[in-house]
Coordinates of C-alpha atoms in Angstrom, one line a residue:
M1 CA -4.6 -11.2 -21.8
K2 CA -0.9 -11.9 -20.8
M3 CA 0.0 -9.1 -18.5
T4 CA 3.7 -9.5 -18.2
V5 CA 6.8 -10.4 -20.3
T6 CA 8.7 -13.3 -18.7
E7 CA 10.2 -15.7 -21.3
E8 CA 12.3 -13.2 -23.2
P9 CA 14.3 -11.7 -20.2
R10 CA 14.9 -15.2 -18.8
K11 CA 16.3 -16.4 -22.1
L12 CA 18.6 -13.4 -22.1
V13 CA 19.9 -14.3 -18.7
E14 CA 20.4 -18.0 -19.5
S15 CA 22.2 -17.3 -22.8
N16 CA 24.9 -15.5 -20.9
F17 CA 24.5 -16.6 -17.3
A18 CA 28.0 -15.8 -16.2
G19 CA 27.7 -12.2 -17.6
H20 CA 24.3 -11.7 -15.9
A21 CA 25.5 -13.2 -12.7
A22 CA 28.4 -10.7 -12.5
S23 CA 25.9 -7.9 -13.3
G24 CA 23.5 -9.2 -10.7
R25 CA 26.2 -9.3 -8.0
A26 CA 27.3 -5.8 -8.9
Q27 CA 23.7 -4.7 -8.5
V28 CA 23.5 -6.4 -5.1
E29 CA 26.6 -4.5 -3.9
E30 CA 25.2 -1.2 -5.2
M31 CA 21.9 -1.8 -3.4
R32 CA 23.8 -2.6 -0.2
R33 CA 25.5 0.8 -0.4
G34 CA 22.1 2.4 -0.9
T35 CA 19.2 3.4 1.3
A36 CA 16.7 0.6 0.6
T37 CA 16.8 -1.3 3.9
Y38 CA 14.4 -2.8 6.4
K39 CA 15.4 -2.6 10.0
G40 CA 18.9 -1.8 8.8
V41 CA 19.2 -4.8 6.5
P42 CA 19.4 -4.3 2.7
I43 CA 16.4 -5.6 0.9
K44 CA 16.5 -8.8 -1.2
F45 CA 15.3 -8.5 -4.8
G46 CA 14.8 -10.6 -7.9
Y47 CA 17.2 -9.9 -10.7
L48 CA 14.4 -10.1 -13.2
P49 CA 12.1 -7.1 -13.0
K50 CA 8.4 -7.4 -13.3
Y51 CA 8.0 -6.4 -16.9
F52 CA 4.4 -5.3 -17.7
S53 CA 3.4 -5.2 -21.3
E54 CA 1.9 -1.8 -22.4
E55 CA -1.5 -3.5 -22.9
G56 CA -1.3 -5.3 -19.5
F57 CA -0.5 -2.1 -17.7
G58 CA -3.3 -0.3 -19.4
K59 CA -5.8 -2.9 -18.2
L60 CA -4.4 -2.8 -14.7
K61 CA -4.6 1.0 -14.6
A62 CA -8.2 1.0 -15.7
D63 CA -9.2 -1.7 -13.1
L64 CA -7.5 -0.1 -10.2
E65 CA -8.8 3.4 -10.9
Q66 CA -12.3 2.0 -11.0
A67 CA -11.5 0.4 -7.6
W68 CA -10.4 3.9 -6.3
R69 CA -13.7 5.4 -7.4
I70 CA -15.7 2.7 -5.6
L71 CA -13.7 3.3 -2.4
V72 CA -14.3 7.0 -2.5
R73 CA -18.0 6.4 -3.1
V74 CA -18.0 4.2 0.1
I75 CA -16.3 7.0 2.1
E76 CA -18.9 9.4 0.9
E77 CA -21.8 7.1 1.9
Y78 CA -20.1 6.6 5.4
L79 CA -20.0 10.4 5.9
D80 CA -23.6 11.0 4.7
N81 CA -25.5 8.0 6.0
P82 CA -25.7 7.2 9.7
D83 CA -27.3 3.8 9.1
Y84 CA -24.6 2.7 6.7
R85 CA -21.9 4.2 9.0
A86 CA -23.1 1.9 11.8
M87 CA -22.1 -1.2 9.8
F88 CA -18.4 -0.4 10.4
G89 CA -18.8 -0.5 14.2
F90 CA -16.0 2.1 14.8
P91 CA -15.5 3.4 18.4
A92 CA -17.2 6.8 19.0
E93 CA -13.9 8.6 19.2
L94 CA -12.7 7.3 15.8
E95 CA -16.1 7.9 14.2
E96 CA -15.9 11.6 15.4
M97 CA -12.5 11.9 13.8
I98 CA -13.7 10.4 10.5
L99 CA -16.8 12.6 10.4
R100 CA -14.6 15.7 10.4
R101 CA -15.0 16.1 6.6
P102 CA -11.9 17.6 5.1
A103 CA -12.0 20.9 3.2
Y104 CA -10.9 19.3 0.0
R105 CA -12.7 17.0 -2.4
T106 CA -10.1 14.3 -2.8
L107 CA -11.2 12.0 0.0
L108 CA -8.6 9.3 -0.7
P109 CA -5.5 11.3 -1.6
V110 CA -3.0 8.4 -1.6
C111 CA -3.3 4.7 -1.4
R112 CA -1.6 1.4 -2.4
L113 CA -4.0 -1.3 -3.3
D114 CA -2.4 -4.7 -3.0
I115 CA -3.6 -7.5 -5.3
F116 CA -2.9 -11.1 -6.2
L117 CA -2.7 -10.8 -10.0
N118 CA -2.9 -13.7 -12.4
E119 CA -0.4 -12.6 -15.0
E120 CA -1.7 -15.1 -17.5
T121 CA -5.3 -13.8 -17.6
G122 CA -5.3 -10.3 -15.9
D123 CA -7.7 -11.6 -13.3
F124 CA -7.0 -10.5 -9.7
R125 CA -8.2 -10.6 -6.1
F126 CA -7.6 -7.8 -3.5
C127 CA -5.3 -8.6 -0.6
E128 CA -5.6 -5.3 1.3
F129 CA -6.1 -1.5 0.9
N130 CA -3.4 0.7 2.3
A131 CA -4.1 4.4 2.7
D132 CA -2.0 7.1 4.3
G133 CA 0.7 4.8 5.5
S134 CA 1.4 3.5 2.0
S135 CA 5.2 3.0 1.7
A136 CA 8.1 1.4 -0.2
M137 CA 8.5 4.3 -2.7
N138 CA 12.2 4.6 -1.8
E139 CA 12.7 0.9 -2.5
N140 CA 11.3 1.4 -5.9
A141 CA 13.6 4.4 -6.6
E142 CA 16.7 2.5 -5.5
L143 CA 15.8 -0.5 -7.6
Y144 CA 15.3 1.7 -10.6
R145 CA 18.7 3.5 -10.0
T146 CA 20.6 0.2 -9.8
Y147 CA 18.7 -1.6 -12.5
R148 CA 19.8 1.0 -15.0
N149 CA 23.4 -0.2 -14.5
T150 CA 22.7 -3.9 -15.3
L151 CA 23.4 -5.9 -18.3
L152 CA 19.7 -6.9 -18.5
Y153 CA 18.7 -3.3 -18.7
R154 CA 21.0 -2.7 -21.6
E155 CA 19.9 -5.8 -23.5
M156 CA 16.2 -5.1 -23.0
D157 CA 16.7 -1.4 -23.9
G158 CA 17.7 -2.3 -27.5
K159 CA 14.1 -3.6 -28.2
Y160 CA 11.9 -1.7 -25.7
E161 CA 11.4 1.7 -24.2
Q162 CA 11.5 0.9 -20.5
V163 CA 9.0 3.1 -18.6
M164 CA 9.8 3.6 -14.9
F165 CA 7.6 5.3 -12.2
E166 CA 8.6 8.4 -10.3
L167 CA 6.8 8.5 -6.9
F168 CA 8.1 11.5 -5.1
D169 CA 7.7 14.7 -7.2
S170 CA 4.5 13.2 -8.6
W171 CA 3.0 12.9 -5.1
V172 CA 4.1 16.5 -4.3
E173 CA 2.2 17.7 -7.4
V174 CA -1.0 15.9 -6.3
F175 CA -0.5 17.1 -2.6
L176 CA -0.2 20.7 -3.6
G177 CA -3.3 20.4 -5.8
I178 CA -5.2 19.1 -2.8
W179 CA -3.8 21.9 -0.7
K180 CA -5.2 24.4 -3.2
E181 CA -8.6 22.7 -3.1
A182 CA -8.6 23.2 0.7
Q183 CA -7.9 26.9 0.4
E184 CA -10.8 27.2 -2.0
G185 CA -13.1 25.1 0.3
Q186 CA -12.6 26.5 3.7
E187 CA -11.0 29.6 5.3
G188 CA -9.9 27.6 8.3
D189 CA -7.4 25.5 6.4
G190 CA -5.3 28.5 5.5
S191 CA -1.6 29.3 5.8
P192 CA -0.6 30.2 9.4
S193 CA 3.1 30.2 8.4
G194 CA 2.5 33.1 6.1
Q195 CA 4.0 31.2 3.1
G196 CA 1.1 32.2 0.9
S197 CA 0.3 30.0 -2.1
L198 CA 2.8 27.2 -1.0
P199 CA 2.4 25.6 2.4
S200 CA 5.0 24.7 5.0
V201 CA 4.8 20.9 5.1
A202 CA 5.5 18.3 7.7
I203 CA 5.8 14.6 7.0
V204 CA 4.5 13.1 10.2
D205 CA 4.8 9.7 11.7
F206 CA 5.8 7.7 14.8
L207 CA 9.3 7.8 13.5
E208 CA 10.4 4.5 15.0
K209 CA 7.6 2.9 13.0
G210 CA 8.4 4.7 9.7
S211 CA 9.3 2.6 6.7
S212 CA 12.7 4.3 6.5
S213 CA 14.2 7.6 7.3
A214 CA 15.6 7.7 3.7
E215 CA 12.0 7.6 2.3
F216 CA 10.9 10.5 4.4
E217 CA 14.0 12.5 3.5
A218 CA 13.3 11.8 -0.2
F219 CA 9.8 13.2 0.2
R220 CA 11.1 16.2 2.2
E221 CA 13.5 17.0 -0.7
A222 CA 10.8 16.7 -3.2
F223 CA 8.6 19.2 -1.4
Q224 CA 11.6 21.5 -1.2
R225 CA 12.2 21.2 -4.9
A226 CA 8.6 22.4 -5.4
G227 CA 9.4 25.5 -3.3
C228 CA 7.8 24.3 0.0
P229 CA 9.5 24.6 3.4
A230 CA 9.4 21.0 4.6
C231 CA 10.5 18.8 7.5
V232 CA 10.1 15.3 8.9
A233 CA 8.4 15.4 12.3
E234 CA 7.8 13.0 15.1
I235 CA 4.1 13.2 15.8
R236 CA 4.5 13.0 19.5
R237 CA 6.7 16.1 19.6
L238 CA 4.4 18.5 17.8
R239 CA 3.2 21.6 19.7
Y240 CA -0.1 23.5 19.3
E241 CA 0.2 27.1 20.5
G242 CA -1.7 30.2 19.6
G243 CA -3.8 28.5 17.0
R244 CA -0.8 27.1 15.1
L245 CA 0.7 23.6 14.9
L246 CA 4.5 23.8 15.4
T247 CA 7.4 21.4 15.1
E248 CA 9.5 20.7 18.1
D249 CA 11.9 23.5 17.2
G250 CA 9.1 26.0 16.5
H251 CA 8.5 25.9 12.8
V252 CA 4.8 26.6 11.8
I253 CA 3.1 23.8 9.8
D254 CA 0.4 24.6 7.2
A255 CA -0.1 21.1 5.8
V256 CA 0.6 17.6 7.0
Y257 CA 1.5 14.6 4.9
R258 CA 0.3 12.0 7.3
R259 CA 2.2 8.7 7.3
A260 CA 1.1 7.8 10.9
V261 CA -1.7 5.2 10.5
T262 CA -4.9 5.8 12.4
S263 CA -4.6 2.8 14.7
D264 CA -1.2 4.0 16.0
I265 CA -2.6 7.5 16.6
L266 CA -5.5 6.0 18.6
A267 CA -3.1 3.8 20.6
H268 CA -1.0 6.9 21.5
R269 CA -3.9 9.4 21.6
D270 CA -2.7 10.9 25.0
E271 CA 0.8 11.6 23.5
V272 CA -0.5 13.3 20.3
Q273 CA -3.1 15.6 21.6
P274 CA -1.5 18.8 20.2
F275 CA -1.7 17.2 16.7
L276 CA -5.3 16.1 17.2
E277 CA -6.3 19.5 18.6
A278 CA -4.9 21.4 15.6
V279 CA -6.7 19.1 13.2
R280 CA -9.9 19.3 15.2
D281 CA -9.7 23.1 15.1
R282 CA -8.9 23.1 11.4
K283 CA -5.6 25.0 12.0
V284 CA -3.7 22.6 9.7
C285 CA -4.6 20.9 6.5
L286 CA -4.3 17.2 7.0
I287 CA -3.6 15.1 3.9
G288 CA -5.1 12.5 4.2
D289 CA -7.7 13.1 6.7
F290 CA -9.1 10.4 9.0
C291 CA -11.9 9.5 6.6
T292 CA -9.4 7.3 4.9
Q293 CA -9.8 4.8 7.8
V294 CA -13.0 3.7 6.1
V295 CA -10.8 2.2 3.4
H296 CA -7.9 1.0 5.6
D297 CA -10.0 -1.2 8.0
K298 CA -10.4 -4.7 6.6
V299 CA -14.0 -4.9 7.7
L300 CA -14.6 -3.1 4.4
F301 CA -14.1 -6.3 2.5
R302 CA -17.2 -7.7 4.1
I303 CA -19.2 -4.5 3.7
L304 CA -18.4 -4.3 0.0
H305 CA -20.4 -7.4 -0.5
D306 CA -23.4 -6.2 1.6
P307 CA -26.7 -5.4 -0.2
R308 CA -26.6 -1.9 1.4
T309 CA -23.4 -1.2 -0.5
A310 CA -24.8 -2.7 -3.7
A311 CA -27.8 -0.3 -3.4
F312 CA -25.7 2.8 -4.0
L313 CA -23.2 1.4 -6.5
T314 CA -23.7 0.8 -10.2
D315 CA -24.2 -2.6 -11.7
E316 CA -20.7 -2.4 -13.2
D317 CA -19.2 -1.6 -9.8
N318 CA -21.0 -4.5 -8.1
A319 CA -19.8 -6.9 -10.8
F320 CA -16.3 -5.6 -10.2
I321 CA -16.6 -6.3 -6.4
A322 CA -18.0 -9.8 -7.0
A323 CA -15.0 -10.5 -9.3
H324 CA -12.2 -9.1 -7.3
V325 CA -13.1 -8.9 -3.5
P326 CA -12.7 -12.2 -1.7
Y327 CA -15.4 -13.5 0.6
T328 CA -14.8 -11.9 4.1
A329 CA -16.7 -12.2 7.4
M330 CA -16.1 -11.1 10.9
L331 CA -14.6 -14.1 12.8
T332 CA -17.5 -14.5 15.2
R333 CA -18.0 -17.7 17.2
E334 CA -20.8 -18.7 14.9
E335 CA -18.5 -18.2 11.8
A336 CA -15.7 -20.1 13.5
D337 CA -17.9 -23.0 14.2
R338 CA -19.1 -23.5 10.6
S339 CA -18.1 -27.0 9.4
S340 CA -16.8 -25.6 6.1
V341 CA -14.4 -23.3 8.1
R342 CA -13.3 -25.9 10.6
E343 CA -12.8 -28.8 8.2
D344 CA -11.5 -27.0 5.1
R345 CA -8.7 -24.9 6.6
E346 CA -6.8 -24.6 3.3
R347 CA -9.6 -22.4 2.0
W348 CA -9.3 -19.7 4.7
I349 CA -7.0 -17.2 6.3
I350 CA -7.5 -15.3 9.6
K351 CA -6.4 -11.6 9.8
P352 CA -6.8 -8.8 12.3
R353 CA -9.3 -6.2 11.0
D354 CA -7.0 -3.2 11.5
S355 CA -3.3 -4.0 11.1
Y356 CA -0.5 -3.7 8.7
G357 CA 2.8 -5.4 7.8
A358 CA 1.3 -8.9 7.7
H359 CA 1.2 -9.0 11.5
G360 CA -1.2 -11.5 13.2
I361 CA -2.0 -13.4 10.0
Y362 CA -2.9 -17.1 10.2
P363 CA -3.3 -19.0 6.9
G364 CA -5.0 -22.4 7.3
R365 CA -2.9 -24.1 4.7
L366 CA 0.3 -23.4 6.7
M367 CA -1.1 -25.0 9.9
D368 CA -2.2 -28.5 11.0
E369 CA -5.7 -29.2 12.1
E370 CA -4.9 -28.7 15.8
E371 CA -3.2 -25.4 15.2
W372 CA -6.1 -24.2 13.0
T373 CA -8.7 -25.1 15.5
A374 CA -6.8 -23.4 18.3
Q375 CA -6.5 -20.2 16.3
L376 CA -10.2 -20.2 15.4
D377 CA -11.1 -20.6 19.1
A378 CA -8.6 -18.0 20.2
R379 CA -9.5 -15.3 17.6
A380 CA -13.3 -15.7 17.5
D381 CA -15.1 -12.5 18.7
T382 CA -11.8 -10.6 19.0
D383 CA -11.8 -8.2 16.1
Y384 CA -10.4 -10.6 13.5
I385 CA -11.8 -11.4 10.1
L386 CA -12.1 -14.7 8.2
Q387 CA -11.2 -14.4 4.5
E388 CA -11.1 -16.6 1.5
F389 CA -7.5 -17.6 0.8
V390 CA -6.2 -16.5 -2.6
Q391 CA -3.5 -18.6 -4.1
P392 CA -0.8 -16.2 -5.4
Y393 CA 0.4 -16.4 -8.9
R394 CA 3.9 -17.9 -9.0
T395 CA 6.9 -17.0 -11.2
E396 CA 10.6 -17.9 -11.2
N397 CA 13.3 -15.4 -10.4
I398 CA 16.9 -15.4 -9.1
F399 CA 18.7 -13.4 -6.4
F400 CA 22.4 -13.0 -7.0
G401 CA 23.1 -12.0 -3.4
E402 CA 23.0 -15.7 -2.3
E403 CA 26.0 -17.9 -2.1
N404 CA 24.7 -20.4 -4.7
P405 CA 22.1 -18.4 -6.7
R406 CA 19.5 -20.4 -8.5
W407 CA 16.1 -20.0 -10.1
K408 CA 13.3 -20.3 -7.5
S409 CA 9.5 -20.3 -7.6
F410 CA 8.0 -17.2 -5.9
S411 CA 4.5 -16.2 -4.9
N412 CA 3.7 -12.7 -6.2
M413 CA 1.9 -9.6 -4.9
T414 CA 1.3 -6.4 -6.9
G415 CA 0.8 -3.1 -5.1
V416 CA -0.6 -0.3 -7.2
Y417 CA -0.1 3.3 -6.0
L418 CA -2.8 5.8 -6.7
Y419 CA -2.2 9.5 -6.2
G420 CA -5.4 11.5 -6.4
G421 CA -7.2 8.6 -8.0
H422 CA -4.7 8.0 -10.8
V423 CA -2.2 5.1 -11.0
A424 CA 1.2 6.5 -10.1
G425 CA 3.3 3.4 -9.9
I426 CA 3.6 -0.3 -9.0
Y427 CA 5.4 -2.1 -6.1
S428 CA 6.2 -5.7 -7.0
R429 CA 7.2 -8.2 -4.4
A430 CA 7.4 -11.9 -3.9
S431 CA 8.2 -14.7 -1.5
V432 CA 9.0 -18.4 -1.7
T433 CA 6.1 -18.9 0.8
P434 CA 2.4 -18.0 0.1
I435 CA 2.6 -15.2 2.7
I436 CA 4.4 -12.2 1.2
S437 CA 5.7 -10.1 4.1
V438 CA 8.7 -8.0 4.7
E439 CA 9.0 -9.8 8.1
G440 CA 9.5 -13.1 6.1
D441 CA 11.4 -14.1 3.0
E442 CA 10.2 -11.2 0.9
H443 CA 12.0 -10.2 -2.3
E444 CA 11.2 -7.1 -4.2
M445 CA 11.4 -6.5 -8.0
T446 CA 11.9 -3.5 -10.2
T447 CA 8.7 -2.8 -12.1
I448 CA 8.9 -1.8 -15.7
V449 CA 6.3 -1.1 -18.4
L450 CA 7.7 -2.2 -21.8
K451 CA 6.8 -0.3 -25.0
K452 CA 8.1 -1.7 -28.2
R453 CA 10.4 0.5 -30.1
N454 CA 9.7 1.2 -33.8

């Protein structure tokens, strides 16, 4: 199944290149005046959106919602089965945090599952699973806002209904549903602020690590539109007094939208004790809770292929894992010394087991033999994984923010947001290199689902 529409929009651009170039430059200027930045620099983006066909999006939605159900089943097994839990090898402190089962049923409230999608066939391989720290919703919103003013939007709109994803109010709706689950499930996760049926919400992170202040503000405004008092809070400045979690200026927090990833919380545990104590005492509703770390840690890629996982999943789920989860192993000395690893470096990539933002990644195909051998020796037995390298699908696009814009070939990655287990949106990005990272030459793309008009 062809998942995307590519030839038609490119022909439209080439048939009136000067007109589209002017439109593209105007979009670049509009984006530069907007809030989609990384470390203060406006993002780069392809002029051509990622246009999914209605049928292609339907297939992707079904596949990724099946993946979510598998991940939740793994979390449940971790919580219930000490023998299975031991496979993850988490430190005792982290295990204790994970085992504090939340009062709500939705164990994986929000995630973005990143995949390498073959747009010709619909086949894909997973790259990574992102849980509570999932980001880039604001970039999507800004791309949608500016795309609506382009010549390409107007030309495509004559033939198609162009469906775009809203990622702020839709998350608030899911969040409040989970909050209500918690109220039904446990008295301790109540409303210390006295707000009643709607919680006072804090969006919490190490703010210097947050994807962008604009994104957090957009979520704060969405909570306020729903009637919730809401703020953006630095996790190290929260206070825990009299059985209530408070912001720095004394506002009571009922529910936390956690954007701070677990590894950062553990690294700064001494600085975030008020937050951890309130969670431990169930004086605040944490969405998502620490059980999501089971999904975030890349060791899960290896465990998904383990017979002990296969034993509690269905035949259909196991076939899904075999088709879509690349071979993964802990980078032990024994694994590093295998001849097929040493001598066939283009087949492999080395990653830290618990990281994000493409930090500490070493793809064999971008290194010479000496560099590859050195990294194998340096990373063996140091909490790194070895994973089968997946060649990204390549498409051509153009960025009109360059001095001499031209069509270039890009490696693609597709990130699928799921809120409460249902696909909420897609984050499309690409790079001229095989490693797609915001720290590198990453370009983002507006993502559209096309429905043919009658």
